[in-house]
């Protein structure tokens, strides 16, 4: 993997498209993703962004935005003013096209520095989206940040299975992500499990019951309707659907999402979000 670092002029990107209904801005501490060769990278929709990849294979590069915390501080007043004029609030999705806590975060500390900067200059709302349990290493900062803004930590756990046939392992074990959710939740940090994209679940009742015990809410989304194409075509062009179908042929149909939502609602009544509404923090009553 090619690992580089480079400065960025403005790390706060004004959102457009589907993400505009979730937050006013997105923030990518890295360009590319070092989890691109793990299970989540197989169907990852970001790999189809040619502007971002510049033709490079997904998972082959990571660029650390070395001045991201400085850039956040410098651009904060202007972007806050813009959000207050044009959106409901100054809200940030961190991150939508990279993992904020890749293994290389231990060396670069880009996301850690941004979170500390946010203690001084908080947004109105922060959605911290991650696949990695290392988010719990920042528990103290997150607890303080939760006092300064509306914070939700979204931890992706797409299935209760550690492996799907023929695909690489998860970037982080399912068990470790559950443990991180438990730690954050116990510390009073608003924690949401995002089951997205929904993968075949071995024991749905046990899975959602476990989520109910360690999270404030759950969000489910299917690759059909959730991958940025109208019919799941982007994901169908990858190896993910075939592996899902091998485990459970029903799981590649949209009806599977409906069935799993029904199970989730049994265990988390009023705390289940679906599709983009769920990512926005709107749950079904
Ligand atoms: S961690 Fe997120 S951005 Fe990275 S490969 Fe997985 S899904 Fe894509």
mmCIF file with all atom_site columns, C-alpha atoms and ligand atoms in Angstrom, residues 32-47 58-59 95-100 129-132 156 158 196-197, ligand 1:
data_model
loop_
_atom_site.group_PDB
_atom_site.id
_atom_site.type_symbol
_atom_site.label_atom_id
_atom_site.label_alt_id
_atom_site.label_comp_id
_atom_site.label_asym_id
_atom_site.label_entity_id
_atom_site.label_seq_id
_atom_site.pdbx_PDB_ins_code
_atom_site.Cartn_x
_atom_site.Cartn_y
_atom_site.Cartn_z
_atom_site.occupancy
_atom_site.B_iso_or_equiv
_atom_site.pdbx_formal_charge
_atom_site.auth_seq_id
_atom_site.auth_comp_id
_atom_site.auth_asym_id
_atom_site.auth_atom_id
_atom_site.pdbx_PDB_model_num
ATOM   1  C  CA  . UNK A 1 32  ? -8.294  6.565  0.261  1.00 0.00 ? 32  UNK A CA  1
ATOM   2  C  CA  . UNK A 1 33  ? -8.745  3.810  2.813  1.00 0.00 ? 33  UNK A CA  1
ATOM   3  C  CA  . UNK A 1 34  ? -6.411  1.164  4.140  1.00 0.00 ? 34  UNK A CA  1
ATOM   4  C  CA  . UNK A 1 35  ? -9.407  -1.100 4.882  1.00 0.00 ? 35  UNK A CA  1
ATOM   5  C  CA  . UNK A 1 36  ? -10.144 -1.248 1.168  1.00 0.00 ? 36  UNK A CA  1
ATOM   6  C  CA  . UNK A 1 37  ? -8.853  -4.826 0.933  1.00 0.00 ? 37  UNK A CA  1
ATOM   7  C  CA  . UNK A 1 38  ? -10.914 -6.063 3.855  1.00 0.00 ? 38  UNK A CA  1
ATOM   8  C  CA  . UNK A 1 39  ? -14.525 -7.284 3.682  1.00 0.00 ? 39  UNK A CA  1
ATOM   9  C  CA  . UNK A 1 40  ? -16.133 -3.841 3.844  1.00 0.00 ? 40  UNK A CA  1
ATOM   10 C  CA  . UNK A 1 41  ? -13.883 -2.670 1.012  1.00 0.00 ? 41  UNK A CA  1
ATOM   11 C  CA  . UNK A 1 42  ? -15.256 -5.268 -1.429 1.00 0.00 ? 42  UNK A CA  1
ATOM   12 C  CA  . UNK A 1 43  ? -18.592 -3.515 -1.861 1.00 0.00 ? 43  UNK A CA  1
ATOM   13 C  CA  . UNK A 1 44  ? -17.425 -0.069 -0.690 1.00 0.00 ? 44  UNK A CA  1
ATOM   14 C  CA  . UNK A 1 45  ? -19.165 2.541  -2.846 1.00 0.00 ? 45  UNK A CA  1
ATOM   15 C  CA  . UNK A 1 46  ? -16.257 4.974  -2.542 1.00 0.00 ? 46  UNK A CA  1
ATOM   16 C  CA  . UNK A 1 47  ? -14.175 2.807  -4.898 1.00 0.00 ? 47  UNK A CA  1
ATOM   17 C  CA  . UNK A 1 58  ? -9.267  0.748  -3.924 1.00 0.00 ? 58  UNK A CA  1
ATOM   18 C  CA  . UNK A 1 59  ? -7.261  -0.213 -0.849 1.00 0.00 ? 59  UNK A CA  1
ATOM   19 C  CA  . UNK A 1 95  ? -16.187 10.280 7.613  1.00 0.00 ? 95  UNK A CA  1
ATOM   20 C  CA  . UNK A 1 96  ? -18.118 9.336  4.488  1.00 0.00 ? 96  UNK A CA  1
ATOM   21 C  CA  . UNK A 1 97  ? -15.326 8.212  2.174  1.00 0.00 ? 97  UNK A CA  1
ATOM   22 C  CA  . UNK A 1 98  ? -12.583 6.922  4.431  1.00 0.00 ? 98  UNK A CA  1
ATOM   23 C  CA  . UNK A 1 99  ? -12.114 5.217  7.791  1.00 0.00 ? 99  UNK A CA  1
ATOM   24 C  CA  . UNK A 1 100 ? -11.331 7.821  10.481 1.00 0.00 ? 100 UNK A CA  1
ATOM   25 C  CA  . UNK A 1 129 ? -18.850 6.870  11.505 1.00 0.00 ? 129 UNK A CA  1
ATOM   26 C  CA  . UNK A 1 130 ? -16.323 4.058  11.911 1.00 0.00 ? 130 UNK A CA  1
ATOM   27 C  CA  . UNK A 1 131 ? -15.657 0.373  11.294 1.00 0.00 ? 131 UNK A CA  1
ATOM   28 C  CA  . UNK A 1 132 ? -12.952 0.131  13.963 1.00 0.00 ? 132 UNK A CA  1
ATOM   29 C  CA  . UNK A 1 156 ? -20.634 -0.363 11.507 1.00 0.00 ? 156 UNK A CA  1
ATOM   30 C  CA  . UNK A 1 158 ? -23.008 -5.433 9.126  1.00 0.00 ? 158 UNK A CA  1
ATOM   31 C  CA  . UNK A 1 196 ? -24.989 -1.223 6.445  1.00 0.00 ? 196 UNK A CA  1
ATOM   32 C  CA  . UNK A 1 197 ? -24.783 -2.719 3.999  1.00 0.00 ? 197 UNK A CA  1
HETATM 33 S  S1  . LIG B 2 .   ? -13.785 1.465  6.088  1.00 0.00 ? 1   LIG B S1  1
HETATM 34 FE FE1 . LIG B 2 .   ? -15.422 2.561  5.010  1.00 0.00 ? 1   LIG B FE1 1
HETATM 35 S  S2  . LIG B 2 .   ? -14.366 3.739  3.404  1.00 0.00 ? 1   LIG B S2  1
HETATM 36 FE FE2 . LIG B 2 .   ? -12.941 2.147  4.105  1.00 0.00 ? 1   LIG B FE2 1
HETATM 37 S  S3  . LIG B 2 .   ? -13.225 0.431  2.716  1.00 0.00 ? 1   LIG B S3  1
HETATM 38 FE FE3 . LIG B 2 .   ? -14.548 0.075  4.492  1.00 0.00 ? 1   LIG B FE3 1
HETATM 39 S  S4  . LIG B 2 .   ? -16.525 0.947  3.917  1.00 0.00 ? 1   LIG B S4  1
HETATM 40 FE FE4 . LIG B 2 .   ? -15.003 1.792  2.484  1.00 0.00 ? 1   LIG B FE4 1
#
